[in-house]
Amino acid sequence: MIDSNQAYFSRQGRVGNMDVMVRTPELQTMREKSIAVFGVGCLGSISVLEFARAGVGNLRLMDHDFVDPATMGRWPLGLIEAGRYKVHAISEFLNSNYPSTLVTPVLHRIGGVRDCSNSDSDNSVILNFVSDVSLIFDATAEIGVQHYLSTLARDLEIPYIAVSGTYGAWGGKVLSIIPDKTVGCWMCYRYACNDGTIQEPPSDPQGNVQPQGCGEVTFTGAGFDMAEISLSGVRTAISTLCNQHRDGYPSTPWDVLTMAFRDDSGQLIVPKFTGYRLERHPECSLCHN
């Protein structure tokens, strides 16, 4: 029997779109936006979690790799997801916890050997993946893929954001190329990095390693340092998507952002953020033609 003198309290929780957005009014327009994310490893996984928290309406995730249990120190979902494909694990988490964001996982390796049972080319898979998206977010940190995706974004007139870290997670970079806003191109950026116009952040000369049982060389570095790079990339992407929207998140006054968390000897410093405008480089034949 229920004691008539005993009181019961049921706590009410509100989780409608407006209940969430009232706490982040500058991000109201994110519900209308879609982002194609390439790579959901160390940098990309943190980024997509933040995109969902920011209320992005549509996320498309492309990756080919699985969750190695040894990476739990810098992959956000931990040991429980070991052995699963990254896009499937993180998509299920987002669908369960951020139902207002539509998440579409695509298991695909750019430049991989073509499956005889699949007649779709790399290019057709990727063109379909980026169809009608608001922004391309490149977290592959692979120079060949960056060149390809930045060129694709330019041809399709889609904003392109790329994030990458240095060995040891001593620093990182965010590149932003926005149609009708950014003067230079990806090749201008590479020339500027090579000649020192854009200074490279510090990097650990001993910062690569091939762990036992791993088929590829990887980098060293703490997850919390890499997360700082992801957050700067997300901030840049959200700023880009809010551009020209009244009362939206402010515009970034840079095209390239470099971050240094250590000096060249590896000692911690007060984090240093440096912004650059990306101009046409005199050696870039693409821009000057």
mmCIF file of C-alpha atoms in Angstrom:
data_model
loop_
_atom_site.group_PDB
_atom_site.id
_atom_site.type_symbol
_atom_site.label_atom_id
_atom_site.label_comp_id
_atom_site.label_asym_id
_atom_site.label_seq_id
_atom_site.Cartn_x
_atom_site.Cartn_y
_atom_site.Cartn_z
ATOM 1 C CA MET A 1 0.000 0.000 0.000
ATOM 2 C CA ILE A 2 1.089 3.578 -0.705
ATOM 3 C CA ASP A 3 1.471 5.748 2.338
ATOM 4 C CA SER A 4 -0.889 8.687 1.810
ATOM 5 C CA ASN A 5 1.493 10.891 3.765
ATOM 6 C CA GLN A 6 4.407 10.174 1.435
ATOM 7 C CA ALA A 7 5.045 12.755 -1.283
ATOM 8 C CA TYR A 8 6.444 12.009 -4.729
ATOM 9 C CA PHE A 9 8.307 14.529 -6.846
ATOM 10 C CA SER A 10 8.711 14.108 -10.594
ATOM 11 C CA ARG A 11 11.290 16.441 -12.073
ATOM 12 C CA GLN A 12 10.412 17.974 -15.418
ATOM 13 C CA GLY A 13 13.061 18.352 -18.105
ATOM 14 C CA ARG A 14 12.674 20.421 -21.250
ATOM 15 C CA VAL A 15 14.655 19.485 -24.321
ATOM 16 C CA GLY A 16 12.935 21.077 -27.310
ATOM 17 C CA ASN A 17 15.010 22.949 -29.868
ATOM 18 C CA MET A 18 14.140 26.307 -28.358
ATOM 19 C CA ASP A 19 14.996 25.073 -24.864
ATOM 20 C CA VAL A 20 18.472 24.238 -26.098
ATOM 21 C CA MET A 21 18.968 27.265 -28.342
ATOM 22 C CA VAL A 22 17.926 29.791 -25.697
ATOM 23 C CA ARG A 23 21.275 29.030 -24.045
ATOM 24 C CA THR A 24 23.216 29.627 -27.276
ATOM 25 C CA PRO A 25 21.247 32.310 -29.142
ATOM 26 C CA GLU A 26 24.100 33.082 -31.563
ATOM 27 C CA LEU A 27 23.799 29.545 -32.965
ATOM 28 C CA GLN A 28 20.107 29.636 -33.916
ATOM 29 C CA THR A 29 20.857 29.259 -37.617
ATOM 30 C CA MET A 30 22.824 26.019 -37.142
ATOM 31 C CA ARG A 31 19.649 23.931 -37.477
ATOM 32 C CA GLU A 32 19.600 24.866 -41.165
ATOM 33 C CA LYS A 33 23.228 23.890 -41.823
ATOM 34 C CA SER A 34 24.909 20.698 -42.992
ATOM 35 C CA ILE A 35 28.574 19.754 -42.671
ATOM 36 C CA ALA A 36 30.522 17.034 -44.486
ATOM 37 C CA VAL A 37 33.256 15.818 -42.120
ATOM 38 C CA PHE A 38 36.178 13.856 -43.535
ATOM 39 C CA GLY A 39 37.984 11.878 -40.839
ATOM 40 C CA VAL A 40 36.645 11.114 -37.358
ATOM 41 C CA GLY A 41 39.881 10.230 -35.642
ATOM 42 C CA CYS A 42 41.501 12.240 -32.865
ATOM 43 C CA LEU A 43 40.624 15.672 -34.326
ATOM 44 C CA GLY A 44 37.452 14.815 -36.226
ATOM 45 C CA SER A 45 35.700 12.927 -33.418
ATOM 46 C CA ILE A 46 35.936 15.839 -30.979
ATOM 47 C CA SER A 47 34.830 18.190 -33.751
ATOM 48 C CA VAL A 48 31.648 16.289 -34.628
ATOM 49 C CA LEU A 49 30.641 16.104 -30.969
ATOM 50 C CA GLU A 50 30.945 19.878 -30.771
ATOM 51 C CA PHE A 51 29.026 20.359 -34.018
ATOM 52 C CA ALA A 52 26.152 18.331 -32.585
ATOM 53 C CA ARG A 53 26.269 20.316 -29.330
ATOM 54 C CA ALA A 54 26.169 23.512 -31.398
ATOM 55 C CA GLY A 55 22.931 22.321 -33.004
ATOM 56 C CA VAL A 56 24.121 21.632 -36.568
ATOM 57 C CA GLY A 57 21.120 20.114 -38.331
ATOM 58 C CA ASN A 58 22.899 17.615 -40.586
ATOM 59 C CA LEU A 59 26.252 15.894 -40.173
ATOM 60 C CA ARG A 60 27.785 13.542 -42.734
ATOM 61 C CA LEU A 61 30.786 11.568 -41.511
ATOM 62 C CA MET A 62 33.312 9.754 -43.710
ATOM 63 C CA ASP A 63 36.078 7.514 -42.433
ATOM 64 C CA HIS A 64 37.385 3.999 -43.081
ATOM 65 C CA ASP A 65 39.171 3.185 -39.839
ATOM 66 C CA PHE A 66 38.150 1.238 -36.748
ATOM 67 C CA VAL A 67 38.596 2.151 -33.081
ATOM 68 C CA ASP A 68 41.908 0.813 -31.792
ATOM 69 C CA PRO A 69 41.598 0.223 -28.027
ATOM 70 C CA ALA A 70 45.032 1.761 -27.459
ATOM 71 C CA THR A 71 43.754 5.135 -28.721
ATOM 72 C CA MET A 72 41.261 5.569 -25.876
ATOM 73 C CA GLY A 73 43.500 8.292 -24.417
ATOM 74 C CA ARG A 74 42.537 10.622 -27.249
ATOM 75 C CA TRP A 75 39.370 9.212 -28.838
ATOM 76 C CA PRO A 76 36.295 10.407 -26.939
ATOM 77 C CA LEU A 77 34.051 7.354 -26.580
ATOM 78 C CA GLY A 78 36.539 5.046 -24.885
ATOM 79 C CA LEU A 79 37.181 1.337 -24.652
ATOM 80 C CA ILE A 80 33.560 0.246 -25.063
ATOM 81 C CA GLU A 81 33.744 1.047 -28.796
ATOM 82 C CA ALA A 82 36.991 -0.839 -29.482
ATOM 83 C CA GLY A 83 36.940 -2.798 -32.737
ATOM 84 C CA ARG A 84 34.006 -0.926 -34.249
ATOM 85 C CA TYR A 85 34.218 1.356 -37.241
ATOM 86 C CA LYS A 86 34.628 4.907 -36.005
ATOM 87 C CA VAL A 87 31.835 6.372 -38.142
ATOM 88 C CA HIS A 88 29.353 3.786 -36.873
ATOM 89 C CA ALA A 89 30.313 4.154 -33.213
ATOM 90 C CA ILE A 90 30.188 7.927 -33.117
ATOM 91 C CA SER A 91 27.065 8.133 -35.290
ATOM 92 C CA GLU A 92 25.144 5.876 -32.899
ATOM 93 C CA PHE A 93 26.271 7.981 -29.952
ATOM 94 C CA LEU A 94 25.162 11.209 -31.623
ATOM 95 C CA ASN A 95 21.828 9.780 -32.770
ATOM 96 C CA SER A 96 21.091 8.630 -29.215
ATOM 97 C CA ASN A 97 22.135 11.825 -27.464
ATOM 98 C CA TYR A 98 21.552 14.597 -30.027
ATOM 99 C CA PRO A 99 18.396 13.517 -31.880
ATOM 100 C CA SER A 100 17.885 16.939 -33.453
ATOM 101 C CA THR A 101 21.024 16.385 -35.536
ATOM 102 C CA LEU A 102 20.697 14.009 -38.476
ATOM 103 C CA VAL A 103 23.919 11.987 -38.684
ATOM 104 C CA THR A 104 24.837 9.974 -41.782
ATOM 105 C CA PRO A 105 27.921 7.698 -41.573
ATOM 106 C CA VAL A 106 29.782 6.694 -44.736
ATOM 107 C CA LEU A 107 32.429 3.977 -44.542
ATOM 108 C CA HIS A 108 34.895 4.871 -47.288
ATOM 109 C CA ARG A 109 38.639 5.244 -47.754
ATOM 110 C CA ILE A 110 39.672 8.027 -50.113
ATOM 111 C CA GLY A 111 42.185 6.641 -52.582
ATOM 112 C CA GLY A 112 41.639 3.064 -51.444
ATOM 113 C CA VAL A 113 41.629 0.054 -53.755
ATOM 114 C CA ARG A 114 38.311 -0.106 -55.568
ATOM 115 C CA ASP A 115 35.984 -2.938 -54.579
ATOM 116 C CA CYS A 116 34.994 -4.954 -57.661
ATOM 117 C CA SER A 117 31.469 -5.272 -56.281
ATOM 118 C CA ASN A 118 31.154 -1.499 -56.051
ATOM 119 C CA SER A 119 31.121 0.348 -59.369
ATOM 120 C CA ASP A 120 31.139 3.795 -57.787
ATOM 121 C CA SER A 121 34.389 5.691 -58.207
ATOM 122 C CA ASP A 122 36.057 7.677 -55.446
ATOM 123 C CA ASN A 123 34.933 10.869 -57.107
ATOM 124 C CA SER A 124 31.270 9.869 -57.402
ATOM 125 C CA VAL A 125 31.132 8.690 -53.772
ATOM 126 C CA ILE A 126 32.596 11.965 -52.558
ATOM 127 C CA LEU A 127 30.491 14.150 -54.860
ATOM 128 C CA ASN A 128 27.382 12.476 -53.485
ATOM 129 C CA PHE A 129 28.718 12.868 -49.940
ATOM 130 C CA VAL A 130 29.181 16.649 -50.271
ATOM 131 C CA SER A 131 26.039 17.282 -52.312
ATOM 132 C CA ASP A 132 24.221 20.372 -50.992
ATOM 133 C CA VAL A 133 26.318 20.674 -47.823
ATOM 134 C CA SER A 134 27.018 24.053 -46.245
ATOM 135 C CA LEU A 135 30.682 23.355 -45.448
ATOM 136 C CA ILE A 136 33.467 20.788 -45.863
ATOM 137 C CA PHE A 137 35.416 20.045 -42.672
ATOM 138 C CA ASP A 138 38.685 18.216 -43.344
ATOM 139 C CA ALA A 139 40.120 16.433 -40.305
ATOM 140 C CA THR A 140 42.190 13.926 -42.297
ATOM 141 C CA ALA A 141 45.489 15.794 -41.676
ATOM 142 C CA GLU A 142 46.766 14.173 -44.891
ATOM 143 C CA ILE A 143 48.307 16.549 -47.414
ATOM 144 C CA GLY A 144 47.151 14.722 -50.555
ATOM 145 C CA VAL A 145 43.565 14.484 -49.317
ATOM 146 C CA GLN A 146 43.650 18.148 -48.269
ATOM 147 C CA HIS A 147 44.756 19.152 -51.766
ATOM 148 C CA TYR A 148 41.975 17.112 -53.351
ATOM 149 C CA LEU A 149 39.200 18.245 -50.987
ATOM 150 C CA SER A 150 40.214 21.912 -51.095
ATOM 151 C CA THR A 151 40.154 21.816 -54.902
ATOM 152 C CA LEU A 152 36.757 20.099 -54.845
ATOM 153 C CA ALA A 153 35.435 22.720 -52.434
ATOM 154 C CA ARG A 154 36.742 25.508 -54.662
ATOM 155 C CA ASP A 155 35.104 24.025 -57.757
ATOM 156 C CA LEU A 156 31.781 23.549 -55.928
ATOM 157 C CA GLU A 157 32.067 26.936 -54.180
ATOM 158 C CA ILE A 158 31.716 25.373 -50.725
ATOM 159 C CA PRO A 159 33.567 26.750 -47.659
ATOM 160 C CA TYR A 160 36.521 24.549 -46.715
ATOM 161 C CA ILE A 161 38.019 24.194 -43.224
ATOM 162 C CA ALA A 162 41.021 21.969 -42.447
ATOM 163 C CA VAL A 163 42.507 21.123 -39.034
ATOM 164 C CA SER A 164 45.840 19.490 -38.296
ATOM 165 C CA GLY A 165 48.251 19.036 -35.399
ATOM 166 C CA THR A 166 52.019 18.761 -35.192
ATOM 167 C CA TYR A 167 54.032 15.870 -33.780
ATOM 168 C CA GLY A 168 53.810 15.676 -30.020
ATOM 169 C CA ALA A 169 50.727 17.916 -30.184
ATOM 170 C CA TRP A 170 53.083 20.843 -29.611
ATOM 171 C CA GLY A 171 50.911 22.966 -31.888
ATOM 172 C CA GLY A 172 48.340 22.938 -34.652
ATOM 173 C CA LYS A 173 46.757 24.771 -37.573
ATOM 174 C CA VAL A 174 43.331 25.686 -38.880
ATOM 175 C CA LEU A 175 42.934 26.643 -42.536
ATOM 176 C CA SER A 176 39.813 28.402 -43.783
ATOM 177 C CA ILE A 177 39.080 29.008 -47.482
ATOM 178 C CA ILE A 178 35.742 30.749 -48.049
ATOM 179 C CA PRO A 179 34.367 31.466 -51.566
ATOM 180 C CA ASP A 180 34.241 35.191 -52.410
ATOM 181 C CA LYS A 181 36.100 36.010 -49.182
ATOM 182 C CA THR A 182 39.466 34.238 -49.011
ATOM 183 C CA VAL A 183 41.917 35.714 -51.496
ATOM 184 C CA GLY A 184 44.406 32.855 -51.766
ATOM 185 C CA CYS A 185 43.956 29.132 -52.386
ATOM 186 C CA TRP A 186 45.283 25.920 -50.811
ATOM 187 C CA MET A 187 48.419 26.042 -52.976
ATOM 188 C CA CYS A 188 49.033 29.643 -51.885
ATOM 189 C CA TYR A 189 48.778 28.376 -48.325
ATOM 190 C CA ARG A 190 51.364 25.658 -48.967
ATOM 191 C CA TYR A 191 53.772 28.137 -50.554
ATOM 192 C CA ALA A 192 53.304 30.536 -47.623
ATOM 193 C CA CYS A 193 54.020 27.744 -45.127
ATOM 194 C CA ASN A 194 57.117 26.700 -47.043
ATOM 195 C CA ASP A 195 58.634 30.200 -47.286
ATOM 196 C CA GLY A 196 57.793 31.177 -43.703
ATOM 197 C CA THR A 197 55.182 33.802 -44.519
ATOM 198 C CA ILE A 198 52.929 31.619 -42.373
ATOM 199 C CA GLN A 199 55.094 30.321 -39.539
ATOM 200 C CA GLU A 200 54.803 26.645 -38.781
ATOM 201 C CA PRO A 201 53.920 25.812 -35.149
ATOM 202 C CA PRO A 202 56.483 23.856 -33.115
ATOM 203 C CA SER A 203 56.717 20.111 -33.607
ATOM 204 C CA ASP A 204 58.389 17.330 -31.643
ATOM 205 C CA PRO A 205 61.295 15.965 -33.737
ATOM 206 C CA GLN A 206 60.774 12.592 -31.997
ATOM 207 C CA GLY A 207 56.988 12.775 -32.179
ATOM 208 C CA ASN A 208 56.184 9.821 -34.413
ATOM 209 C CA VAL A 209 55.963 6.235 -33.281
ATOM 210 C CA GLN A 210 54.874 2.833 -34.556
ATOM 211 C CA PRO A 211 53.337 1.000 -31.587
ATOM 212 C CA GLN A 212 53.526 -2.762 -31.279
ATOM 213 C CA GLY A 213 50.813 -4.418 -33.352
ATOM 214 C CA CYS A 214 50.049 -1.255 -35.354
ATOM 215 C CA GLY A 215 50.469 -1.372 -39.114
ATOM 216 C CA GLU A 216 51.102 2.354 -39.524
ATOM 217 C CA VAL A 217 53.229 5.067 -37.971
ATOM 218 C CA THR A 218 51.240 7.404 -35.743
ATOM 219 C CA PHE A 219 51.966 10.573 -33.787
ATOM 220 C CA THR A 220 52.493 11.202 -30.100
ATOM 221 C CA GLY A 221 50.566 13.820 -28.156
ATOM 222 C CA ALA A 222 47.991 14.260 -25.426
ATOM 223 C CA GLY A 223 44.281 14.240 -26.185
ATOM 224 C CA PHE A 224 43.656 17.505 -24.354
ATOM 225 C CA ASP A 225 46.190 19.336 -26.532
ATOM 226 C CA MET A 226 44.700 17.892 -29.718
ATOM 227 C CA ALA A 227 41.215 18.832 -28.486
ATOM 228 C CA GLU A 228 42.294 22.492 -28.415
ATOM 229 C CA ILE A 229 42.973 22.274 -32.154
ATOM 230 C CA SER A 230 39.583 20.665 -32.791
ATOM 231 C CA LEU A 231 37.798 23.369 -30.812
ATOM 232 C CA SER A 232 39.545 26.103 -32.790
ATOM 233 C CA GLY A 233 38.482 24.404 -36.019
ATOM 234 C CA VAL A 234 34.870 24.123 -34.839
ATOM 235 C CA ARG A 235 34.889 27.792 -33.783
ATOM 236 C CA THR A 236 36.104 28.747 -37.258
ATOM 237 C CA ALA A 237 33.506 26.553 -38.981
ATOM 238 C CA ILE A 238 30.598 27.854 -36.884
ATOM 239 C CA SER A 239 31.761 31.411 -37.478
ATOM 240 C CA THR A 240 31.810 30.741 -41.220
ATOM 241 C CA LEU A 241 28.300 29.264 -41.215
ATOM 242 C CA CYS A 242 26.939 32.183 -39.195
ATOM 243 C CA ASN A 243 28.486 34.737 -41.537
ATOM 244 C CA GLN A 244 25.969 37.381 -42.669
ATOM 245 C CA HIS A 245 23.304 36.069 -40.292
ATOM 246 C CA ARG A 246 21.993 38.794 -38.047
ATOM 247 C CA ASP A 247 22.886 38.251 -34.376
ATOM 248 C CA GLY A 248 24.883 35.142 -35.318
ATOM 249 C CA TYR A 249 28.251 34.026 -34.016
ATOM 250 C CA PRO A 250 30.921 36.620 -34.974
ATOM 251 C CA SER A 251 33.148 36.320 -38.038
ATOM 252 C CA THR A 252 36.772 35.241 -37.648
ATOM 253 C CA PRO A 253 39.264 37.916 -38.773
ATOM 254 C CA TRP A 254 41.747 35.330 -40.118
ATOM 255 C CA ASP A 255 42.060 32.671 -42.823
ATOM 256 C CA VAL A 256 44.827 30.666 -41.167
ATOM 257 C CA LEU A 257 45.192 30.156 -37.420
ATOM 258 C CA THR A 258 48.336 28.648 -35.925
ATOM 259 C CA MET A 259 48.598 27.447 -32.333
ATOM 260 C CA ALA A 260 51.706 26.860 -30.222
ATOM 261 C CA PHE A 261 51.447 25.085 -26.867
ATOM 262 C CA ARG A 262 55.208 24.583 -26.405
ATOM 263 C CA ASP A 263 58.449 26.196 -27.488
ATOM 264 C CA ASP A 264 60.906 24.557 -29.869
ATOM 265 C CA SER A 265 62.553 22.700 -26.992
ATOM 266 C CA GLY A 266 59.273 21.174 -25.845
ATOM 267 C CA GLN A 267 58.728 23.362 -22.778
ATOM 268 C CA LEU A 268 55.168 24.512 -22.057
ATOM 269 C CA ILE A 269 54.356 28.120 -22.898
ATOM 270 C CA VAL A 270 51.282 30.268 -22.540
ATOM 271 C CA PRO A 271 49.329 29.065 -25.601
ATOM 272 C CA LYS A 272 50.003 31.355 -28.540
ATOM 273 C CA PHE A 273 47.419 31.859 -31.272
ATOM 274 C CA THR A 274 48.427 33.686 -34.452
ATOM 275 C CA GLY A 275 46.026 34.608 -37.254
ATOM 276 C CA TYR A 276 46.978 35.224 -40.887
ATOM 277 C CA ARG A 277 45.205 36.433 -43.971
ATOM 278 C CA LEU A 278 45.725 34.086 -46.910
ATOM 279 C CA GLU A 279 46.887 36.171 -49.852
ATOM 280 C CA ARG A 280 47.712 35.119 -53.412
ATOM 281 C CA HIS A 281 51.245 33.803 -53.425
ATOM 282 C CA PRO A 282 53.478 35.015 -56.301
ATOM 283 C CA GLU A 283 54.551 31.435 -57.060
ATOM 284 C CA CYS A 284 51.008 30.044 -57.298
ATOM 285 C CA SER A 285 50.342 29.554 -61.013
ATOM 286 C CA LEU A 286 46.685 28.695 -60.359
ATOM 287 C CA CYS A 287 45.807 32.061 -58.798
ATOM 288 C CA HIS A 288 47.960 34.128 -61.134
ATOM 289 C CA ASN A 289 46.514 32.513 -64.239
#
